[in-house]
Short mmCIF file of C-alpha atoms in Angstrom, two decimals:
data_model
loop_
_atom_site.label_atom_id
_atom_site.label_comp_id
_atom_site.label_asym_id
_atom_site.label_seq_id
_atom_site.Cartn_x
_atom_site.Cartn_y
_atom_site.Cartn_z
CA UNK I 1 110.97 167.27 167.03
CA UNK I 2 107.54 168.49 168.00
CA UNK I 3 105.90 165.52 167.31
CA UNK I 4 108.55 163.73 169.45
CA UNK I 5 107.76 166.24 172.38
CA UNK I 6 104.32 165.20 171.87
CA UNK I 7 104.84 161.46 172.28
CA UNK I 8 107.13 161.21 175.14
CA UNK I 9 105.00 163.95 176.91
CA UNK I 10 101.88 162.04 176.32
CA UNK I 11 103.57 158.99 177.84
CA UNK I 12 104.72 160.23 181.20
CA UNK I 13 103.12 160.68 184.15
CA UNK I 14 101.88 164.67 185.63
CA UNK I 15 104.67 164.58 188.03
CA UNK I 16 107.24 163.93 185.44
CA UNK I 17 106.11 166.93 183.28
CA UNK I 18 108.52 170.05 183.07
CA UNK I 19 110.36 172.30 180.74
CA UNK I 20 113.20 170.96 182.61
CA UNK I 21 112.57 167.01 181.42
CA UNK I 22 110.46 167.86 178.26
CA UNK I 23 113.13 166.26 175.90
CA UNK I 24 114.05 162.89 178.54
CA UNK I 25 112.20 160.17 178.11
CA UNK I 26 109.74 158.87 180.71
CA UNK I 27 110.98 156.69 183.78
CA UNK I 28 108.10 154.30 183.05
CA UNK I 29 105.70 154.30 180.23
CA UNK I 30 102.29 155.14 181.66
CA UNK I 31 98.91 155.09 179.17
CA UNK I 32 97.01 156.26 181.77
CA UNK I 33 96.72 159.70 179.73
CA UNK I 34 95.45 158.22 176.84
CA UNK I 35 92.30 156.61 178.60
CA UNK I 36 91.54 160.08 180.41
CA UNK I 37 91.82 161.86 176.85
CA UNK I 38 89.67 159.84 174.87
CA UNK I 39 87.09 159.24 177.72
CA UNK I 40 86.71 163.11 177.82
CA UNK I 41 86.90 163.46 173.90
CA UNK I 42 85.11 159.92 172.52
CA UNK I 43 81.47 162.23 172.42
CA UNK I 44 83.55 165.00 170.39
CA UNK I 45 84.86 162.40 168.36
CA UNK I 46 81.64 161.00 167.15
CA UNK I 47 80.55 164.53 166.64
CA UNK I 48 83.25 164.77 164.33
CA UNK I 49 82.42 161.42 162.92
CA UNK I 50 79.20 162.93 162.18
CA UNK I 51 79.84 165.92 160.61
CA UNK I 52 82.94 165.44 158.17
CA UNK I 53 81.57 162.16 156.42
CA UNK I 54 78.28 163.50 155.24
CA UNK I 55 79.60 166.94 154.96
CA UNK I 56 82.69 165.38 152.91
CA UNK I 57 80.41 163.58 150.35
CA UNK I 58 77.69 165.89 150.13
CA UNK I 59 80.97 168.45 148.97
CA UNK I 60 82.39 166.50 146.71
CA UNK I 61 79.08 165.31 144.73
CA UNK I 62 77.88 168.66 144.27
CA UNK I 63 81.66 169.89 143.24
CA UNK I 64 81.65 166.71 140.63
CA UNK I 65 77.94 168.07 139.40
CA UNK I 66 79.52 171.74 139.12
CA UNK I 67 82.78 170.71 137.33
CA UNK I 68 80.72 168.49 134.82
CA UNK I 69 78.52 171.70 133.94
CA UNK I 70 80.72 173.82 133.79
CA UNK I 71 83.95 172.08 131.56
CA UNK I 72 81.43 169.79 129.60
CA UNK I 73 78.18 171.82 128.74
CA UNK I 74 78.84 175.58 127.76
CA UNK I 75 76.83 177.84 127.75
CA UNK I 76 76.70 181.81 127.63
CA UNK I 77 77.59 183.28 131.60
CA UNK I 78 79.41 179.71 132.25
CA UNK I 79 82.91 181.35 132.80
CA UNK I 80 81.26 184.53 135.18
CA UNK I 81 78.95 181.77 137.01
CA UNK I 82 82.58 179.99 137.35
CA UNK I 83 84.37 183.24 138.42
CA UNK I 84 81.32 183.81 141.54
CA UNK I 85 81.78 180.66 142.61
CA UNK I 86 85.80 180.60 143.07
CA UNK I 87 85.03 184.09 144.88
CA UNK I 88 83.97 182.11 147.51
CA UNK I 89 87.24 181.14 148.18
CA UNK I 90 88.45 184.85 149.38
CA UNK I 91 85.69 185.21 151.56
CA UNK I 92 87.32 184.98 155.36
CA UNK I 93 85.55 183.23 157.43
CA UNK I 94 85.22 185.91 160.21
CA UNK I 95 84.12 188.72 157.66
CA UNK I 96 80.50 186.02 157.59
CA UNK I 97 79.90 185.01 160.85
CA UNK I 98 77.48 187.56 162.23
CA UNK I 99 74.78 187.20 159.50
CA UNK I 100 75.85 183.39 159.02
CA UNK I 101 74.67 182.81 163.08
CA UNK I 102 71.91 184.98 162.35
CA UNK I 103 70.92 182.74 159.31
CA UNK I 104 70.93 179.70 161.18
CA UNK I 105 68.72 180.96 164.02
CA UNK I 106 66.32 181.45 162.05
CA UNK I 107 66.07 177.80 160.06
CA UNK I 108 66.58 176.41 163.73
CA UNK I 109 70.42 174.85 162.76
CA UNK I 110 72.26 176.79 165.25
CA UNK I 111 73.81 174.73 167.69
CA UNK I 112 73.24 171.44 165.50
CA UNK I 113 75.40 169.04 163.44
CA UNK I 114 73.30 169.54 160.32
CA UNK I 115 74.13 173.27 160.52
CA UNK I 116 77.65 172.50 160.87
CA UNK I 117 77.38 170.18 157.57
CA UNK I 118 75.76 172.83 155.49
CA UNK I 119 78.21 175.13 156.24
CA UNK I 120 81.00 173.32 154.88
CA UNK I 121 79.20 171.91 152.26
CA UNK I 122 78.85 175.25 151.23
CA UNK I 123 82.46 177.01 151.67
CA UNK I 124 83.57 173.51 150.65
CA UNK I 125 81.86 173.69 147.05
CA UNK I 126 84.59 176.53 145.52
CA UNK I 127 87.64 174.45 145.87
CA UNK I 128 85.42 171.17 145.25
CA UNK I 129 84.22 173.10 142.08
CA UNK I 130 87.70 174.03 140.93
CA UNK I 131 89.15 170.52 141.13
CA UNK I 132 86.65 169.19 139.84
CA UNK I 133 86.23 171.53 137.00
CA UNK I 134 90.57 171.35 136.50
CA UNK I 135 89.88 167.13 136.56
CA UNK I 136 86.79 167.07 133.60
CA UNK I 137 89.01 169.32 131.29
CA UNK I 138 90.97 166.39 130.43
CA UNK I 139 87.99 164.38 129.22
CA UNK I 140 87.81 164.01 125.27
CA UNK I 141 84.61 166.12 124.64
CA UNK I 142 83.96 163.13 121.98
CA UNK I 143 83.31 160.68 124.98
CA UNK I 144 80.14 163.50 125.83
CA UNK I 145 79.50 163.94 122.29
CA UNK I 146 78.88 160.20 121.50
CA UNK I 147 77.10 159.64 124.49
CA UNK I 148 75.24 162.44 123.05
CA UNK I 149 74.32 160.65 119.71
CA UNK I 150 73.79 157.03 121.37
CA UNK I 151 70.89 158.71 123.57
CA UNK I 152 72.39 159.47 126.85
CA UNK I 153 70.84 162.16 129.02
CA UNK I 154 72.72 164.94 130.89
CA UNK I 155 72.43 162.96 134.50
CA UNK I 156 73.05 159.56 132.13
CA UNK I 157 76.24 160.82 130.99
CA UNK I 158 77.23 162.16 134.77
CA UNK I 159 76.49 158.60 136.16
CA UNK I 160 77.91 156.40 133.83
CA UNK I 161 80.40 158.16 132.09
CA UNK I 162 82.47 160.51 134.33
CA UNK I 163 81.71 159.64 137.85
CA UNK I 164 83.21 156.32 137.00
CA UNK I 165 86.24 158.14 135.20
CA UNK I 166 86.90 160.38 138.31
CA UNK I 167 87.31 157.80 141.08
CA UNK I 168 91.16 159.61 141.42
CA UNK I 169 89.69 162.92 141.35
CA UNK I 170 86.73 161.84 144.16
CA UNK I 171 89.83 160.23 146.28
CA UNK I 172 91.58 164.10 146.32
CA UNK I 173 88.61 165.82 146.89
CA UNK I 174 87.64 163.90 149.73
CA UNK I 175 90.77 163.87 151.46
CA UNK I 176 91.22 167.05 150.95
CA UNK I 177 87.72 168.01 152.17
CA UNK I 178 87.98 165.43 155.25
CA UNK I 179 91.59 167.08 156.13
CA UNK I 180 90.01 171.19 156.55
CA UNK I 181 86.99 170.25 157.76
CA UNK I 182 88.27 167.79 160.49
CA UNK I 183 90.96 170.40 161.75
CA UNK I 184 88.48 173.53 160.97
CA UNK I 185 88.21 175.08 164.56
CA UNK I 186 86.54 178.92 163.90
CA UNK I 187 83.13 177.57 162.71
CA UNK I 188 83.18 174.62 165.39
CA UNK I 189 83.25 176.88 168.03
CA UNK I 190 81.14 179.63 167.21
CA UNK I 191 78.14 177.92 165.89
CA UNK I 192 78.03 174.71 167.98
CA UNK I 193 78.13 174.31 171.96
CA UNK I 194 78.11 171.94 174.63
CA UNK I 195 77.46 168.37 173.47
CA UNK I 196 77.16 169.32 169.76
CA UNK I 197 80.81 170.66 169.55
CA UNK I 198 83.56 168.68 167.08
CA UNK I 199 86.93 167.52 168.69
CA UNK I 200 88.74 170.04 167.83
CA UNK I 201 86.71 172.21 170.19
CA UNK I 202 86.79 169.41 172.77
CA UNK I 203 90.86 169.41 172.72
CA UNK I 204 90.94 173.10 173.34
CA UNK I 205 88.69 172.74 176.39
CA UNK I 206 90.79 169.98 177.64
CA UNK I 207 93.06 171.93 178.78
CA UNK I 208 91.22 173.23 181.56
CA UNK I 209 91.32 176.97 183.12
CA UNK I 210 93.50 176.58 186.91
CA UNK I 211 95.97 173.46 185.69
CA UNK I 212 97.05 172.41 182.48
CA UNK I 213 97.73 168.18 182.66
CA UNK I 214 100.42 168.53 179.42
CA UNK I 215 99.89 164.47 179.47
CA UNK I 216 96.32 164.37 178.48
CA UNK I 217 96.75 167.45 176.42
CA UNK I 218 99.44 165.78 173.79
CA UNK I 219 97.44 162.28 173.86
CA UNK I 220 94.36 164.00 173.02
CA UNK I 221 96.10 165.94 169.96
CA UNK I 222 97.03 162.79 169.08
CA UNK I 223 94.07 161.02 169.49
CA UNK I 224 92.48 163.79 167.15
CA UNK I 225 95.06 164.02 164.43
CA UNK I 226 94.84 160.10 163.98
CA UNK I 227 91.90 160.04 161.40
CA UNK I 228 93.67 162.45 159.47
CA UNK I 229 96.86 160.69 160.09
CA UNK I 230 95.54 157.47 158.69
CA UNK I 231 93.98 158.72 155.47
CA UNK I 232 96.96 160.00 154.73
CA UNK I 233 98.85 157.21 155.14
CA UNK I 234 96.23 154.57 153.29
CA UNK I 235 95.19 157.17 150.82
CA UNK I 236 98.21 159.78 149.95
CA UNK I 237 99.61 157.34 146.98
CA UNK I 238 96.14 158.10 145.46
CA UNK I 239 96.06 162.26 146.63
CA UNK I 240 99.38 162.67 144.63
CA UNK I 241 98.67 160.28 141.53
CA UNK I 242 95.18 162.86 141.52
CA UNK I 243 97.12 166.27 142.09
CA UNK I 244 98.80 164.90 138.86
CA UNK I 245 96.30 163.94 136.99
CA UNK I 246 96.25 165.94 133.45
CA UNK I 247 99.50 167.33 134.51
CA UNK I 248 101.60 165.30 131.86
CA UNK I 249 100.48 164.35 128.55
CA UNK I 250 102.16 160.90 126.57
#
């Protein structure tokens, strides 16, 4: 029902707006919302664009490097090093933003994309680390250990043996990566202004202090859930077959 609100809303003109018609349907279907939304959000967008790819793989290599270490080569502190890391995922975002701002004054990415990307890369790497780590497990240790014998290295074994074995486990990752860090709206807004701000930030300021235009409000929240919306749809038969992955044996 919401997402019907949203549609028919988007569709009808400002003067046909009102708690009083929100459930009719418009008189006449007008885009003319549509083309005001995305002209005022197509800079965000890219922004966006910019951020959550890079940021996205940057995450989920790092996460695959982490779960290979730590399932596949033990050694002595590998389950505390593992325990730190998943910490990471308990630490609100609010309780870090004062010395986090502070941090990237001083290495000049306040304000900037590239700050942006190095933030979630790194509140991105416990969950990308625990998936990962989950994924490996189900690896026959005798795959590593005749790699092992036939000469492979430790980066050798990584590149040819298990990033080629954990395309399903890349596909979850990254969706679920692109998902939190397209939608993420705290860090957006606090560390990035003006023209370096994501979408998400952009939507909220569409809607303007004196008059809210409910038209271009609900086609720009659809204009910015549509990414998501599409991986989703081209890539959910793969973030389910993942999720399961391991979870049955036979």
């Amino acid at each position: 029902m919401p997402i019907y609100v949203i549609i028919v809303t988007s569709l009808k003109p400002l003067s046909e707006v009102s708690l009083e018609s929100m459930w009719a349907l418009p008189t006449a279907i007008d885009f003319s919302s549509y083309g005001e939304a995305f002209q005022q959000l197509a800079p965000n967008f890219m922004n966006s664009i910019y951020l959550v790819i890079p940021a996205t793989l940057i995450s989920a290599l790092l996460g695959a490097m982490n779960g290979y270490v730590l399932s596949k080569w033990r050694f002595r502190g590998a389950n505390t090093i593992f325990t730190f890391i998943l910490f990471g995922m308990f630490i609100p975002y609010q309780s870090i933003l004062i010395p986090l701002i502070q941090f990237l004054r001083t290495v000049d990415l306040y304000n900037t994309i590239p700050g942006l990307i190095l933030v979630h890369v790194v509140y991105g790497l416990p969950i990308t680390t625990l998936m990962f780590r989950n994924f490996y497990a189900n690896i026959p240790d005798t795959m590593i250990e005749a790699a092992k014998i036939d000469g492979a290295s430790f980066l050798g074994i990584f590149r040819h043996i298990i990033v080629p074995l954990s395309i399903t486990g890349f596909v979850v990752v990254a969706i679920w990566q692109f998902t939190n860090i397209w939608n993420e709206f705290l860090f957006a807004v606090t560390i990035t202004t003006s023209d370096q701000q994501p979408i998400m930030v952009a939507l909220q300021n569409l809607s303007g202090s004196q008059i809210v235009q409910w038209n271009v409000q609900m086609a720009g929240a659809l204009l910015a859930a549509l990414p998501t919306l599409l991986v989703y749809i081209f890539l959910g038969k793969y973030f389910v077959r993942g999720l399961l992955a391991g979870s049955v044996k036979g």
